[in-house]
XYZ file of C-alpha atoms in Angstrom:
94
model
C 0.045 0.294 -0.265
C 1.416 3.275 -0.853
C -1.550 5.432 -1.008
C -2.307 8.031 1.757
C -5.826 9.780 2.131
C -5.349 13.188 4.603
C -8.324 15.109 5.376
C -7.140 18.665 5.899
C -10.407 20.270 7.037
C -14.061 18.881 8.096
C -15.778 22.870 6.918
C -17.429 23.028 3.564
C -19.591 25.092 1.802
C -21.711 23.408 0.300
C -24.198 23.066 3.068
C -25.659 19.927 2.584
C -27.025 17.624 4.731
C -23.609 15.453 5.064
C -21.503 18.357 5.769
C -23.865 20.159 7.961
C -26.629 18.572 9.327
C -29.459 20.585 10.676
C -28.958 22.868 12.899
C -25.154 22.379 13.267
C -22.455 25.049 13.324
C -19.635 23.880 15.481
C -17.068 24.245 12.354
C -17.563 27.725 12.118
C -16.320 28.437 15.547
C -12.967 26.786 15.998
C -10.072 25.899 13.642
C -8.825 23.049 11.537
C -7.202 19.962 13.388
C -4.166 20.282 11.864
C -1.876 23.227 10.771
C -0.016 23.297 8.000
C 3.328 22.338 9.017
C 1.654 19.355 11.037
C 0.123 17.855 7.836
C 3.297 18.508 5.822
C 5.105 16.853 9.074
C 2.491 13.736 8.637
C 3.222 13.701 4.614
C 6.846 13.367 5.119
C 6.738 10.596 8.161
C 4.793 8.461 5.598
C 6.334 9.371 2.657
C 9.701 7.966 4.856
C 7.525 4.652 5.756
C 6.806 4.070 1.501
C 3.784 6.432 0.895
C 4.063 8.024 -2.361
C 0.478 9.059 -3.833
C -1.844 11.962 -1.196
C -5.001 12.322 -1.627
C -6.121 15.608 -0.055
C -9.745 15.327 1.218
C -12.118 17.667 3.649
C -15.301 18.339 4.155
C -14.380 20.749 0.869
C -10.658 21.245 0.811
C -10.529 24.261 -1.224
C -11.824 26.631 2.042
C -8.615 26.169 3.510
C -7.188 28.920 2.306
C -3.555 27.720 3.434
C -4.045 24.687 0.379
C -1.608 26.061 -1.807
C 0.772 26.325 1.212
C -0.051 22.491 2.041
C 0.533 21.122 -1.520
C 4.069 23.155 -1.592
C 5.436 21.777 1.680
C 3.870 18.102 0.034
C 5.702 18.332 -3.317
C 8.802 19.346 -1.311
C 9.102 16.160 0.681
C 11.103 13.549 -0.786
C 9.174 10.533 -1.806
C 5.962 12.248 -2.898
C 5.270 11.439 -6.293
C 1.745 12.380 -6.645
C -0.322 14.617 -4.824
C -4.258 14.604 -5.526
C -7.375 16.322 -5.062
C -10.993 16.490 -6.110
C -12.997 19.565 -4.829
C -16.468 20.250 -5.334
C -15.815 23.749 -6.946
C -19.127 25.048 -7.154
C -19.003 28.417 -8.689
C -15.399 27.355 -10.876
C -15.141 28.480 -14.548
C -15.152 25.297 -16.622
């Protein structure tokens, strides 16, 4: 196994029942569980253990303002061959 899925946030801007059950607003009041440095550290350790492919998930990864920094840090990590994420990206030009 050389693939690791990392959830970078539990926040989402879709407001669907999956990410935001009726009345739930807890995610609006807190920061993401892991910092940029912590995520990159997890990736570094995983790469040292043989993981080569990483998928960033969430909620919606694009709501995380530091996502470009996370991806840059991951890309600079020796052993990382592939970084993917599939945003919902509603409203992005096609």
